[in-house]
Coordinates of C-alpha atoms in Angstrom, one line a residue:
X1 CA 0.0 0.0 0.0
X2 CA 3.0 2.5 0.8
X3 CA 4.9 1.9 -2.2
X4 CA 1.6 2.7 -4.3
X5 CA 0.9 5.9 -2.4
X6 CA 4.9 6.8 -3.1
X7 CA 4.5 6.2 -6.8
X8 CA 1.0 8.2 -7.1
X9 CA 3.1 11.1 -5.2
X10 CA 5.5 11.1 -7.6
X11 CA 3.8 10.4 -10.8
X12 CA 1.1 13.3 -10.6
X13 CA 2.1 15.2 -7.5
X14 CA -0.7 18.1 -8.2
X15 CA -3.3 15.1 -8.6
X16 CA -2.0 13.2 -5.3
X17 CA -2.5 17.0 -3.4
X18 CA -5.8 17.6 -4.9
X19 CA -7.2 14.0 -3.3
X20 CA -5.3 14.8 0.0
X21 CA -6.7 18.0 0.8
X22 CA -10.3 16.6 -0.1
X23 CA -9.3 14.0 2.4
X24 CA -8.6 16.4 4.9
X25 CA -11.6 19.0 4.0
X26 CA -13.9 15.6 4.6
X27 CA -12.3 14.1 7.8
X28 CA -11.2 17.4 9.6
X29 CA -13.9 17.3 12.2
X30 CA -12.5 14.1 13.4
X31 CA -8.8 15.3 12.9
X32 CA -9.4 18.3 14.9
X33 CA -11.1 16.2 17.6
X34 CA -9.0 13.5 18.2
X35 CA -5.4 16.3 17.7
X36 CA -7.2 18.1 20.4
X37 CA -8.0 14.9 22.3
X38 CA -4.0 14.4 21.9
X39 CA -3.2 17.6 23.4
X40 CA -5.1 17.5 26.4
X41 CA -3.8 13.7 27.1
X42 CA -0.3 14.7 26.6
X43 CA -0.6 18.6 27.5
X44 CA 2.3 18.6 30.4
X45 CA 4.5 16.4 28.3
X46 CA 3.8 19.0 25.4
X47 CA 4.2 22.4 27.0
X48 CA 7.8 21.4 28.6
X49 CA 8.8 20.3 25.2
X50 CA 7.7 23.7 23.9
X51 CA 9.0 25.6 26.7
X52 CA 12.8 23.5 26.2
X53 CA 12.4 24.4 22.4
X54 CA 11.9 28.0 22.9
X55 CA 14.4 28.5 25.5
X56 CA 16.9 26.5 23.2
X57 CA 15.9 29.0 20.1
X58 CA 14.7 31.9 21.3
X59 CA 17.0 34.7 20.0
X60 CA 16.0 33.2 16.4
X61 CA 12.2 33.6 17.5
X62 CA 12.8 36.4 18.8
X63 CA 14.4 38.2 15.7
X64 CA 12.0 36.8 13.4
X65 CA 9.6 38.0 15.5
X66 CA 11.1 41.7 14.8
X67 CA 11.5 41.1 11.4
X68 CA 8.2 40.3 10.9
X69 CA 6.8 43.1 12.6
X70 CA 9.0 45.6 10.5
X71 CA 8.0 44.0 7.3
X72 CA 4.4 44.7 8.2
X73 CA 4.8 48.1 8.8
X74 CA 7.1 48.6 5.7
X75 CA 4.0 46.8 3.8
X76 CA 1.7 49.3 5.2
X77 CA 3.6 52.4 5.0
X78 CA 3.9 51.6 1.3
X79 CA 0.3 51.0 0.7
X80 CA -0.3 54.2 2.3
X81 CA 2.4 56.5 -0.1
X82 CA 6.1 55.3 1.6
X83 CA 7.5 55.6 4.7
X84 CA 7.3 59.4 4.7
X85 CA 5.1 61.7 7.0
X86 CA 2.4 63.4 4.5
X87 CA 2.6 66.5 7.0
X88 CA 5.9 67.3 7.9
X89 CA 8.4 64.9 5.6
X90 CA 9.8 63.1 8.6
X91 CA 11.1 59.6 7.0
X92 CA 13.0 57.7 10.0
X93 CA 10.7 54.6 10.2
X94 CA 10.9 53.9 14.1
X95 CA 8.8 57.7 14.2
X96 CA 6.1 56.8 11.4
X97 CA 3.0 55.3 11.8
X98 CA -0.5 54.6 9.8
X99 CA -3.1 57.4 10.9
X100 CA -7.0 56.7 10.6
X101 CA -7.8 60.0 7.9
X102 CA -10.8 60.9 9.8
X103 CA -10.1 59.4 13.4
X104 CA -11.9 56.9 15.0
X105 CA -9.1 54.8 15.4
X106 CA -9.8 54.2 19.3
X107 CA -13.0 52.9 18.2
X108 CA -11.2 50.7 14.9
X109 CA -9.0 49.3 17.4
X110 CA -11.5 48.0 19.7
X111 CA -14.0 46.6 17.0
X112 CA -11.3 44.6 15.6
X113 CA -8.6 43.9 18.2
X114 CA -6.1 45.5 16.4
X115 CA -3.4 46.8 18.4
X116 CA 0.2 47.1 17.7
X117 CA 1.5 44.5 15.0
X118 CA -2.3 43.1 14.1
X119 CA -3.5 46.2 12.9
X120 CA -1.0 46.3 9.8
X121 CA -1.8 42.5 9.7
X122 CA -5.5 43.7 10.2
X123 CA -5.3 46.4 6.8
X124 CA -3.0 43.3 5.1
X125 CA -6.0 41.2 5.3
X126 CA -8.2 44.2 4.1
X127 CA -6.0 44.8 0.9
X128 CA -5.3 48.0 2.5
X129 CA -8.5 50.3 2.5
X130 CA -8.7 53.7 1.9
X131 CA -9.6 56.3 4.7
X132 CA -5.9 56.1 6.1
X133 CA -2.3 57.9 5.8
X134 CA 1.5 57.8 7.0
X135 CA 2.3 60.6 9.7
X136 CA 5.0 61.1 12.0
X137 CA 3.8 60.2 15.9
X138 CA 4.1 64.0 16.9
X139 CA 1.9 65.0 13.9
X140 CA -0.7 61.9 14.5
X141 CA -0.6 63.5 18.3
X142 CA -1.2 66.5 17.5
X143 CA -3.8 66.1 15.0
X144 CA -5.4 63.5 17.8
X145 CA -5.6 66.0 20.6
X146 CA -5.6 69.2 18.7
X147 CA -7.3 68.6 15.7
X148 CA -4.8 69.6 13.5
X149 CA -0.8 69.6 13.0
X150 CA 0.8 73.0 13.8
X151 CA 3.1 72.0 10.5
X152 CA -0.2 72.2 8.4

């Protein structure tokens, strides 16, 4: 039975994937069940695995971790005209950030749990929407509790 799997896998690999995932899509109630079945048997045994892995690699989580988070913001800033403050010009990324055009972004942050990192995921996902813009953090605070930028 093996060796015929192995030679359908290699003699039409797209055809083999197509019938795998419909495997899965049909049986995933019962996969989900019985991995989480798994996990709660073996949850001790699991977690000090995962805790020994992340200790052992953590400095390589860690910076992709950061990288990831700088790619989404670079994605974002982008979308939204470059990493450059439409107000005042600044351009040092670590002092940019995506402003909501005409607020409410208290509110957008609530609704959707977007906070930090997940809102660039969160406009990612959105295919970046319109009714946003780059500005430096002092313009974005002064526009916040001023109403506008003293640089406009």
């Amino acid at each position: 039975m093996r060796a015929r799997g192995r030679v359908a896998r290699t003699k039409d690999p797209e055809k083999f994937r197509r019938r795998e995932r419909a495997r899965y899509a049909r049986n995933q109630p019962k996969i989900r069940a019985s991995a989480t079945a798994y996990y709660y048997r073996n949850r001790e045994k699991i977690l000090i695995k995962k805790n020994a892995d992340y200790e052992k690699n953590a400095p390589q989580i860690k910076e992709q971790a950061r990288e990831y988070r700088i790619r989404a913001r670079r994605l974002a800033m982008n979308a939204y005209g470059g990493a450059i403050c439409r107000c005042c010009g600044e351009d040092t990324l670590e002092f940019l950030a995506v402003d909501h055009i005409n607020g409410g972004g208290n509110q957008h942050r609530k609704k959707n749990n977007a906070i930090g990192t997940m809102f660039y995921v969160w406009l990612r996902k959105n295919k970046y929407p319109s009714g946003f813009q780059v500005l430096c953090h002092s313009c974005n605070q002064a526009k916040g509790f001023y109403g506008t930028c003293p640089h406009t």
